[in-house]
Amino acid sequence: MKLFEMTNVIKKYGSRTVLNVPQLQLGQDLIYAILGPNGAGKTTLLRLLNLLTAPDSGQLKFMGVDTAASEATRLAMSRQMCMVFQKPYMFRTSVYNNVAYGLKLRKTGAREIRKRVMEALDFVGMASFAARHAFKLSGGETQRVALARALALRPRVLLLDEPTANLDPASVQAIERIIRNSRDQYGTSVIMVTHNLFQAKRIADQTILLFDGQVVEQQATNVFFTAPKDERTRRFLDGTMVY
Amino acid sequence: METLSSFWLIQKAEMLEIVRLSLAVSGSATILGSLVGVPLGAWMGMSDFTGKKLLLRLIYTLMALPPVLAGLVVYLLLSRSGPLGAWELLFTPPAMVAAQFLLVTPIVTGLSAAAIAAKERLIYDNARSLGANRRQAMWAVVRESRTGIISGVMTGFGRAFAEVGAVMLVGGNIRHQTRVLTTAIVMETRQGNFELAVALGVILLVLSFLVSSVVLLNADEFTAT
């Protein structure tokens, strides 16, 4: 069963069409990288997948079920995924409470919350930061806590919006390791928007190029980078695409 | 200083009475204004509706409402020939609370709306993505905007506690009944007791400082950033 299936999805902001996807299928247990210039519709695509917004027309299915459903059904679906934003918002409390937030919403028992929070923090190498105020973290630490906050929920799919933008190389390396481990250990599917071609090459199983709200190409990453089919992909990769 | 110390010794009870009434009137107006202003500000900060900009402009205008005008409105409502004249509230503390309520509510509303709107989308989306339903996400927005909301409430209290025009008009500065710190300052100044007027002003500032300190006692978020 496909993780996500999009059919004839159109999303507009005002009169401007920001996404127009006739067909897109995303499978389970894979890491996807979504590439594209600014304004290509990458973040809009993530927001649609996370059910933070709905298509203006067309159909989006999650695990075979149409997402155009009741509020309760959409909530149940969205609780199987989690998005980490480019600049994640940390709640005005401790790191521990930040990571526990989603579990409390799901009415998880206190003992299980403690176990899952510490496990998630340990997973991202931030266990010793549990008691620290979340506002006192560096950019890289914030991003790792945001990942822990998502992974503590054991989501079926993790949606990442430029998770390593503006981070130092050590933090980038740490976060890429976390992304790979979350797929390998928990079977979490990852859909990641990135501007970093090397990052896509390093960790993605499949790579997608979005341009002007449309999917230009979707390929296995090695094929995408070595033998792209679309002329626009070739120009994007060699830096000659003018947009 | 002689005037001040003799006043303090002789009229200590009256001074405490003035302080108590000042705190009670401005405190009540702030609480009532916040009960209306915070939810209204939260709704305005999180909603998008036709006429929102106009309503915001109206609220920002009312934030600068002259106290004497607020007092006049309440005076006209409560005067014997006014629509609420039968309640016989003019020149009583409830009338003073009503006048200050008119001053506090727009301030709390406007500043709460601004505090919430500043990061509303970011907080809402993060909470939703972590599994919050609409109501839980909206509560997260309000909770996370509490620094700005508390600032708005404190600004509202400061406005009420320091104003004189409204309470003078609807309270009348009646001894043992409606005299508060600001009206007492005006009276002492008019009588040429400048030393005492300044001392009352200092008391007003110290009380304002103490109230702020108590409110912010556990608000670690003011120092966390």
Short mmCIF file of C-alpha atoms in Angstrom, two decimals:
data_model
loop_
_atom_site.label_atom_id
_atom_site.label_comp_id
_atom_site.label_asym_id
_atom_site.label_seq_id
_atom_site.Cartn_x
_atom_site.Cartn_y
_atom_site.Cartn_z
CA MET A 1 0.00 0.00 0.00
CA LYS A 2 1.26 3.45 -0.90
CA LEU A 3 1.98 5.92 1.87
CA PHE A 4 0.61 8.85 -0.11
CA GLU A 5 -1.19 9.01 -3.42
CA MET A 6 -1.99 12.32 -5.11
CA THR A 7 -4.30 12.53 -8.09
CA ASN A 8 -4.94 15.78 -9.98
CA VAL A 9 -4.15 17.82 -6.88
CA ILE A 10 -4.27 21.58 -7.30
CA LYS A 11 -3.46 24.06 -4.56
CA LYS A 12 -3.91 27.78 -5.01
CA TYR A 13 -3.10 30.81 -2.89
CA GLY A 14 -5.56 33.40 -4.07
CA SER A 15 -5.60 33.16 -7.85
CA ARG A 16 -2.03 31.80 -8.06
CA THR A 17 -1.64 28.05 -8.54
CA VAL A 18 1.26 26.95 -6.32
CA LEU A 19 0.92 23.22 -6.85
CA ASN A 20 -0.46 21.21 -9.74
CA VAL A 21 0.25 17.50 -9.41
CA PRO A 22 -1.58 15.16 -11.82
CA GLN A 23 -0.05 12.05 -10.24
CA LEU A 24 2.37 11.39 -7.37
CA GLN A 25 2.88 8.23 -5.33
CA LEU A 26 5.13 7.92 -2.30
CA GLY A 27 5.93 4.50 -0.87
CA GLN A 28 6.56 3.28 2.67
CA ASP A 29 9.93 2.79 4.41
CA LEU A 30 11.75 5.10 2.03
CA ILE A 31 13.63 8.37 2.37
CA TYR A 32 12.51 10.92 -0.22
CA ALA A 33 14.32 14.15 -1.03
CA ILE A 34 12.30 16.92 -2.65
CA LEU A 35 14.41 19.40 -4.58
CA GLY A 36 13.50 22.55 -6.42
CA PRO A 37 14.06 26.28 -6.55
CA ASN A 38 12.43 28.70 -4.12
CA GLY A 39 8.72 29.03 -4.81
CA ALA A 40 8.52 25.67 -6.55
CA GLY A 41 5.85 24.48 -4.10
CA LYS A 42 8.01 22.21 -1.90
CA THR A 43 6.77 23.48 1.46
CA THR A 44 3.19 23.59 0.17
CA LEU A 45 3.53 19.93 -0.79
CA LEU A 46 4.74 19.05 2.73
CA ARG A 47 1.88 21.03 4.30
CA LEU A 48 -0.63 19.17 2.12
CA LEU A 49 0.87 15.81 3.08
CA ASN A 50 0.79 16.79 6.78
CA LEU A 51 -2.90 17.75 6.36
CA LEU A 52 -2.14 21.27 7.58
CA THR A 53 -3.92 22.45 4.47
CA ALA A 54 -6.24 20.77 1.97
CA PRO A 55 -6.10 20.66 -1.84
CA ASP A 56 -8.44 23.00 -3.71
CA SER A 57 -9.22 20.12 -6.03
CA GLY A 58 -8.07 16.57 -6.63
CA GLN A 59 -7.55 13.70 -4.25
CA LEU A 60 -4.91 13.00 -1.61
CA LYS A 61 -4.89 9.55 -0.05
CA PHE A 62 -2.93 8.50 3.04
CA MET A 63 -2.47 4.75 3.45
CA GLY A 64 -5.18 4.19 0.87
CA VAL A 65 -7.75 6.42 2.60
CA ASP A 66 -8.99 9.70 1.15
CA THR A 67 -7.89 12.59 3.38
CA ALA A 68 -11.00 14.62 2.46
CA ALA A 69 -12.67 13.27 5.56
CA SER A 70 -14.14 14.40 8.88
CA GLU A 71 -12.05 16.44 11.31
CA ALA A 72 -11.70 13.40 13.58
CA THR A 73 -10.46 11.17 10.75
CA ARG A 74 -8.01 13.80 9.57
CA LEU A 75 -6.73 14.18 13.14
CA ALA A 76 -6.28 10.41 13.44
CA MET A 77 -4.36 10.44 10.14
CA SER A 78 -2.22 13.44 11.02
CA ARG A 79 -1.29 11.75 14.30
CA GLN A 80 0.49 9.08 12.27
CA MET A 81 2.88 11.67 10.87
CA CYS A 82 4.85 14.63 12.07
CA MET A 83 6.47 17.58 10.36
CA VAL A 84 9.67 19.25 11.51
CA PHE A 85 9.68 22.81 10.26
CA GLN A 86 12.63 24.70 8.88
CA LYS A 87 12.59 26.87 11.99
CA PRO A 88 10.85 24.67 14.56
CA TYR A 89 8.98 26.45 17.33
CA MET A 90 10.08 25.35 20.77
CA PHE A 91 7.44 25.77 23.46
CA ARG A 92 8.38 28.03 26.40
CA THR A 93 9.30 25.20 28.69
CA SER A 94 11.95 22.54 29.18
CA VAL A 95 13.31 20.31 26.46
CA TYR A 96 11.64 17.38 28.26
CA ASN A 97 8.20 19.00 28.17
CA ASN A 98 8.64 19.91 24.52
CA VAL A 99 9.30 16.30 23.60
CA ALA A 100 6.46 15.11 25.85
CA TYR A 101 3.89 17.50 24.28
CA GLY A 102 2.64 15.25 21.49
CA LEU A 103 2.51 12.22 23.78
CA LYS A 104 0.39 14.12 26.31
CA LEU A 105 -2.01 15.06 23.51
CA ARG A 106 -2.34 11.37 22.77
CA LYS A 107 -3.05 10.72 26.45
CA THR A 108 -0.06 8.40 26.79
CA GLY A 109 0.55 7.19 30.37
CA ALA A 110 3.08 9.08 32.50
CA ARG A 111 5.55 6.19 32.73
CA GLU A 112 5.42 5.57 28.99
CA ILE A 113 5.88 9.30 28.31
CA ARG A 114 9.03 9.37 30.45
CA LYS A 115 10.40 6.28 28.67
CA ARG A 116 9.63 7.56 25.19
CA VAL A 117 10.91 11.09 25.83
CA MET A 118 14.24 9.92 27.23
CA GLU A 119 14.57 7.33 24.48
CA ALA A 120 13.95 9.95 21.79
CA LEU A 121 16.34 12.43 23.38
CA ASP A 122 18.95 9.70 23.69
CA PHE A 123 18.36 8.81 20.03
CA VAL A 124 19.31 12.35 18.95
CA GLY A 125 22.13 12.64 21.48
CA MET A 126 20.33 15.22 23.64
CA ALA A 127 19.44 13.20 26.77
CA SER A 128 21.59 15.44 28.98
CA PHE A 129 19.58 18.49 27.82
CA ALA A 130 16.22 17.23 29.13
CA ALA A 131 15.96 19.76 31.97
CA ARG A 132 17.26 22.73 29.99
CA HIS A 133 14.93 25.51 28.90
CA ALA A 134 14.19 25.02 25.20
CA PHE A 135 14.87 28.70 24.49
CA LYS A 136 18.49 28.25 25.49
CA LEU A 137 19.39 25.82 22.71
CA SER A 138 21.57 26.53 19.69
CA GLY A 139 20.18 26.13 16.15
CA GLY A 140 21.57 22.61 15.76
CA GLU A 141 20.36 21.56 19.22
CA THR A 142 16.89 22.97 18.51
CA GLN A 143 16.69 21.01 15.29
CA ARG A 144 17.71 17.79 17.10
CA VAL A 145 15.16 18.36 19.86
CA ALA A 146 12.52 19.01 17.20
CA LEU A 147 13.43 15.68 15.63
CA ALA A 148 13.24 13.98 19.04
CA ARG A 149 9.84 15.61 19.61
CA ALA A 150 8.65 14.08 16.36
CA LEU A 151 10.33 10.69 16.78
CA ALA A 152 8.94 10.25 20.32
CA LEU A 153 5.56 9.91 18.62
CA ARG A 154 6.86 6.97 16.56
CA PRO A 155 5.29 8.44 13.41
CA ARG A 156 4.75 6.36 10.32
CA VAL A 157 6.11 9.27 8.31
CA LEU A 158 8.40 12.15 9.12
CA LEU A 159 8.10 15.31 7.02
CA LEU A 160 11.17 17.51 7.13
CA ASP A 161 11.35 21.04 5.75
CA GLU A 162 15.01 21.86 5.14
CA PRO A 163 16.14 20.22 8.37
CA THR A 164 19.77 21.27 8.04
CA ALA A 165 19.47 24.77 6.57
CA ASN A 166 21.98 27.15 8.18
CA LEU A 167 23.56 24.47 10.38
CA ASP A 168 27.26 23.76 10.80
CA PRO A 169 28.71 20.61 9.17
CA ALA A 170 28.81 18.66 12.46
CA SER A 171 25.10 19.31 13.08
CA VAL A 172 24.28 18.41 9.47
CA GLN A 173 26.12 15.12 9.87
CA ALA A 174 24.33 14.39 13.18
CA ILE A 175 20.89 15.11 11.72
CA GLU A 176 21.50 13.02 8.61
CA ARG A 177 22.52 10.14 10.88
CA ILE A 178 19.31 10.58 12.91
CA ILE A 179 17.20 10.58 9.72
CA ARG A 180 18.83 7.38 8.46
CA ASN A 181 18.60 5.68 11.87
CA SER A 182 14.94 6.58 12.30
CA ARG A 183 14.14 4.83 9.04
CA ASP A 184 16.40 1.85 9.81
CA GLN A 185 15.37 1.37 13.45
CA TYR A 186 11.74 2.49 13.52
CA GLY A 187 10.78 2.01 9.86
CA THR A 188 9.84 5.67 9.64
CA SER A 189 9.33 6.93 6.11
CA VAL A 190 10.97 10.31 5.55
CA ILE A 191 9.96 13.03 3.09
CA MET A 192 12.52 15.78 3.20
CA VAL A 193 12.66 19.12 1.40
CA THR A 194 16.23 20.21 0.87
CA HIS A 195 18.28 22.65 -1.16
CA ASN A 196 21.37 20.56 -0.58
CA LEU A 197 21.94 18.28 -3.59
CA PHE A 198 24.75 16.44 -1.81
CA GLN A 199 22.46 15.70 1.10
CA ALA A 200 19.83 14.25 -1.23
CA LYS A 201 22.54 12.13 -2.83
CA ARG A 202 23.81 10.95 0.57
CA ILE A 203 20.60 9.89 2.26
CA ALA A 204 17.61 9.74 -0.10
CA ASP A 205 16.34 6.55 -1.72
CA GLN A 206 14.20 8.54 -4.13
CA THR A 207 14.56 12.12 -5.32
CA ILE A 208 11.85 14.37 -6.70
CA LEU A 209 12.32 17.65 -8.55
CA LEU A 210 9.57 20.23 -8.26
CA PHE A 211 9.49 23.22 -10.55
CA ASP A 212 6.80 25.86 -10.79
CA GLY A 213 4.37 23.75 -8.76
CA GLN A 214 4.81 20.66 -10.90
CA VAL A 215 6.64 17.38 -10.42
CA VAL A 216 9.32 17.40 -13.09
CA GLU A 217 10.93 14.09 -12.24
CA GLN A 218 10.77 11.34 -9.61
CA GLN A 219 13.56 8.78 -9.69
CA ALA A 220 15.69 6.50 -7.59
CA THR A 221 18.37 8.87 -6.29
CA ASN A 222 21.30 7.28 -8.17
CA VAL A 223 19.36 7.47 -11.45
CA PHE A 224 18.20 11.02 -10.70
CA PHE A 225 21.77 12.23 -10.34
CA THR A 226 23.45 10.10 -13.04
CA ALA A 227 20.86 9.70 -15.76
CA PRO A 228 17.94 12.14 -15.32
CA LYS A 229 15.28 11.84 -17.97
CA ASP A 230 14.00 15.39 -18.03
CA GLU A 231 16.00 18.18 -19.60
CA ARG A 232 14.97 20.53 -16.74
CA THR A 233 16.44 18.12 -14.19
CA ARG A 234 19.72 18.06 -16.08
CA ARG A 235 19.81 21.85 -16.14
CA PHE A 236 18.88 22.03 -12.44
CA LEU A 237 21.69 19.66 -11.53
CA ASP A 238 24.36 21.41 -13.57
CA GLY A 239 23.23 24.81 -12.30
CA THR A 240 22.15 26.27 -15.63
CA MET A 241 18.41 26.29 -14.98
CA VAL A 242 17.22 29.88 -15.08
CA TYR A 243 14.24 30.62 -12.84
CA MET B 1 9.07 66.48 55.37
CA GLU B 2 7.35 67.70 58.49
CA THR B 3 4.06 67.93 56.62
CA LEU B 4 4.52 64.41 55.35
CA SER B 5 5.44 62.81 58.67
CA SER B 6 2.64 64.56 60.52
CA PHE B 7 0.19 63.53 57.80
CA TRP B 8 1.43 59.94 58.03
CA LEU B 9 1.13 59.85 61.83
CA ILE B 10 -2.27 61.49 62.02
CA GLN B 11 -3.92 60.08 58.97
CA LYS B 12 -2.28 56.70 58.56
CA ALA B 13 -5.63 54.96 58.55
CA GLU B 14 -6.96 57.26 55.86
CA MET B 15 -3.82 56.77 53.78
CA LEU B 16 -4.22 52.97 53.95
CA GLU B 17 -7.87 53.38 53.01
CA ILE B 18 -6.86 55.38 49.89
CA VAL B 19 -4.22 52.81 48.94
CA ARG B 20 -6.68 49.94 49.42
CA LEU B 21 -9.35 51.62 47.31
CA SER B 22 -6.85 52.50 44.58
CA LEU B 23 -5.71 48.89 44.35
CA ALA B 24 -9.27 47.54 44.56
CA VAL B 25 -10.67 49.81 41.85
CA SER B 26 -7.78 49.47 39.39
CA GLY B 27 -7.34 45.76 40.18
CA SER B 28 -11.04 45.05 39.57
CA ALA B 29 -11.03 47.07 36.34
CA THR B 30 -7.94 45.17 35.16
CA ILE B 31 -9.40 41.76 36.00
CA LEU B 32 -12.70 42.54 34.29
CA GLY B 33 -10.93 44.17 31.34
CA SER B 34 -8.70 41.11 30.98
CA LEU B 35 -11.64 38.71 31.14
CA VAL B 36 -13.05 40.50 28.10
CA GLY B 37 -9.84 41.67 26.45
CA VAL B 38 -7.74 38.50 26.45
CA PRO B 39 -10.34 36.24 24.74
CA LEU B 40 -11.28 39.06 22.34
CA GLY B 41 -7.61 39.70 21.53
CA ALA B 42 -6.99 35.97 21.11
CA TRP B 43 -9.92 35.69 18.71
CA MET B 44 -8.74 38.69 16.72
CA GLY B 45 -5.15 37.49 16.64
CA MET B 46 -6.12 34.06 15.33
CA SER B 47 -9.06 34.82 13.06
CA ASP B 48 -9.37 36.25 9.62
CA PHE B 49 -12.65 37.97 8.91
CA THR B 50 -14.09 40.86 6.94
CA GLY B 51 -13.66 44.12 8.82
CA LYS B 52 -10.80 42.85 10.98
CA LYS B 53 -8.49 45.71 9.98
CA LEU B 54 -11.21 48.25 10.74
CA LEU B 55 -11.91 46.66 14.12
CA LEU B 56 -8.18 46.64 14.94
CA ARG B 57 -7.91 50.32 14.01
CA LEU B 58 -10.89 51.05 16.24
CA ILE B 59 -9.28 49.19 19.15
CA TYR B 60 -5.94 50.92 18.63
CA THR B 61 -7.81 54.24 18.66
CA LEU B 62 -9.54 53.30 21.90
CA MET B 63 -6.16 52.38 23.40
CA ALA B 64 -5.51 56.11 23.40
CA LEU B 65 -8.95 56.96 24.79
CA PRO B 66 -8.60 60.03 27.04
CA PRO B 67 -9.53 59.01 30.61
CA VAL B 68 -11.74 62.03 30.99
CA LEU B 69 -13.74 60.92 27.95
CA ALA B 70 -14.16 57.41 29.41
CA GLY B 71 -15.30 59.09 32.61
CA LEU B 72 -17.74 61.27 30.70
CA VAL B 73 -19.32 58.24 28.98
CA VAL B 74 -19.81 56.47 32.31
CA TYR B 75 -21.01 59.72 33.91
CA LEU B 76 -23.67 60.19 31.23
CA LEU B 77 -24.77 56.56 31.58
CA LEU B 78 -24.98 56.66 35.37
CA SER B 79 -26.19 60.21 35.97
CA ARG B 80 -29.69 60.52 37.33
CA SER B 81 -31.15 61.31 33.90
CA GLY B 82 -28.99 58.67 32.15
CA PRO B 83 -30.17 55.22 31.02
CA LEU B 84 -28.60 53.55 34.08
CA GLY B 85 -29.39 56.35 36.52
CA ALA B 86 -31.75 54.16 38.52
CA TRP B 87 -28.81 52.06 39.66
CA GLU B 88 -27.52 55.06 41.67
CA LEU B 89 -23.90 54.16 41.08
CA LEU B 90 -22.49 57.58 40.28
CA PHE B 91 -19.80 58.68 42.78
CA THR B 92 -19.29 55.12 43.99
CA PRO B 93 -16.34 52.74 43.49
CA PRO B 94 -18.28 50.56 40.96
CA ALA B 95 -18.64 53.63 38.71
CA MET B 96 -14.88 54.17 38.96
CA VAL B 97 -14.30 50.51 38.04
CA ALA B 98 -16.62 50.89 35.04
CA ALA B 99 -14.75 53.96 33.79
CA GLN B 100 -11.35 52.30 34.17
CA PHE B 101 -12.71 49.14 32.53
CA LEU B 102 -13.31 51.24 29.41
CA LEU B 103 -9.66 52.30 29.49
CA VAL B 104 -8.16 48.88 30.26
CA THR B 105 -10.14 46.65 27.86
CA PRO B 106 -8.89 48.13 24.55
CA ILE B 107 -5.30 48.03 25.80
CA VAL B 108 -5.49 44.38 26.86
CA THR B 109 -7.36 43.48 23.65
CA GLY B 110 -4.98 45.29 21.32
CA LEU B 111 -1.78 44.08 22.96
CA SER B 112 -3.07 40.49 23.29
CA ALA B 113 -4.08 40.46 19.62
CA ALA B 114 -0.65 41.78 18.60
CA ALA B 115 1.18 39.28 20.84
CA ILE B 116 -0.84 36.35 19.48
CA ALA B 117 -0.72 37.40 15.83
CA ALA B 118 3.08 37.72 15.94
CA LYS B 119 3.74 33.96 16.01
CA GLU B 120 0.25 32.55 15.65
CA ARG B 121 0.81 30.55 12.43
CA LEU B 122 4.15 29.15 13.55
CA ILE B 123 2.88 27.91 16.92
CA TYR B 124 -0.45 26.69 15.55
CA ASP B 125 1.19 24.66 12.77
CA ASN B 126 3.79 23.15 15.12
CA ALA B 127 1.09 22.13 17.59
CA ARG B 128 -1.17 20.72 14.86
CA SER B 129 1.70 18.77 13.38
CA LEU B 130 2.41 17.26 16.80
CA GLY B 131 -1.17 16.01 16.96
CA ALA B 132 -3.16 18.85 18.53
CA ASN B 133 -6.74 19.34 17.45
CA ARG B 134 -7.90 22.87 16.59
CA ARG B 135 -8.86 23.75 20.17
CA GLN B 136 -5.62 22.38 21.63
CA ALA B 137 -3.55 24.22 19.01
CA MET B 138 -5.35 27.49 19.72
CA TRP B 139 -4.73 27.04 23.42
CA ALA B 140 -1.05 26.42 22.67
CA VAL B 141 -0.96 29.74 20.77
CA VAL B 142 -2.49 31.61 23.73
CA ARG B 143 -0.24 29.87 26.25
CA GLU B 144 2.89 30.57 24.22
CA SER B 145 1.91 34.23 23.80
CA ARG B 146 1.53 34.72 27.54
CA THR B 147 4.51 37.07 27.83
CA GLY B 148 2.83 39.56 25.51
CA ILE B 149 -0.57 38.99 27.11
CA ILE B 150 0.83 39.56 30.63
CA SER B 151 2.57 42.71 29.34
CA GLY B 152 -0.78 43.86 27.95
CA VAL B 153 -2.53 43.21 31.27
CA MET B 154 0.20 45.03 33.20
CA THR B 155 0.05 47.97 30.78
CA GLY B 156 -3.71 48.05 31.31
CA PHE B 157 -3.27 48.03 35.08
CA GLY B 158 -0.68 50.80 34.85
CA ARG B 159 -3.04 52.88 32.75
CA ALA B 160 -5.88 52.43 35.24
CA PHE B 161 -3.77 52.90 38.35
CA ALA B 162 -2.19 56.12 37.08
CA GLU B 163 -5.19 57.85 35.51
CA VAL B 164 -7.05 60.61 37.27
CA GLY B 165 -9.57 62.08 34.81
CA ALA B 166 -12.06 59.22 34.80
CA VAL B 167 -12.09 58.47 38.52
CA MET B 168 -12.29 62.17 39.36
CA LEU B 169 -15.32 62.61 37.11
CA VAL B 170 -17.34 59.55 38.16
CA GLY B 171 -15.93 59.15 41.69
CA GLY B 172 -15.81 62.76 42.77
CA ASN B 173 -12.83 62.32 45.16
CA ILE B 174 -15.15 61.93 48.15
CA ARG B 175 -13.26 61.40 51.41
CA HIS B 176 -13.62 57.87 52.85
CA GLN B 177 -15.67 56.85 49.81
CA THR B 178 -14.06 57.43 46.43
CA ARG B 179 -10.71 59.07 47.11
CA VAL B 180 -7.84 57.26 45.43
CA LEU B 181 -4.13 58.06 45.16
CA THR B 182 -4.34 60.04 41.93
CA THR B 183 -7.32 62.16 42.98
CA ALA B 184 -5.63 62.75 46.35
CA ILE B 185 -2.51 63.98 44.53
CA VAL B 186 -4.60 66.44 42.53
CA MET B 187 -6.31 67.68 45.68
CA GLU B 188 -3.09 68.11 47.66
CA THR B 189 -1.47 69.94 44.74
CA ARG B 190 -4.40 72.33 44.49
CA GLN B 191 -4.11 72.98 48.23
CA GLY B 192 -0.41 73.75 47.88
CA ASN B 193 0.75 70.63 49.77
CA PHE B 194 3.36 69.80 47.14
CA GLU B 195 5.51 67.70 49.47
CA LEU B 196 2.59 65.49 50.28
CA ALA B 197 1.52 65.31 46.63
CA VAL B 198 4.99 64.14 45.64
CA ALA B 199 5.00 61.58 48.48
CA LEU B 200 1.67 60.21 47.29
CA GLY B 201 3.15 59.98 43.80
CA VAL B 202 6.08 57.98 45.14
CA ILE B 203 3.68 55.65 46.97
CA LEU B 204 1.79 55.17 43.69
CA LEU B 205 4.98 54.27 41.85
CA VAL B 206 6.17 51.90 44.60
CA LEU B 207 2.80 50.12 44.61
CA SER B 208 2.90 49.82 40.84
CA PHE B 209 6.38 48.33 41.09
CA LEU B 210 5.25 45.86 43.78
CA VAL B 211 2.22 44.74 41.76
CA SER B 212 4.39 44.18 38.68
CA SER B 213 6.91 42.25 40.77
CA VAL B 214 4.24 39.95 42.20
CA VAL B 215 2.70 39.30 38.78
CA LEU B 216 6.07 38.59 37.18
CA LEU B 217 7.40 36.60 40.15
CA ASN B 218 7.15 33.24 38.43
CA ALA B 219 7.14 34.41 34.85
CA ASP B 220 10.53 32.92 33.95
CA GLU B 221 9.80 33.46 30.25
CA PHE B 222 10.59 37.15 30.70
CA THR B 223 14.19 36.22 31.36
CA ALA B 224 14.49 32.98 29.40
CA THR B 225 15.12 34.57 26.01
#
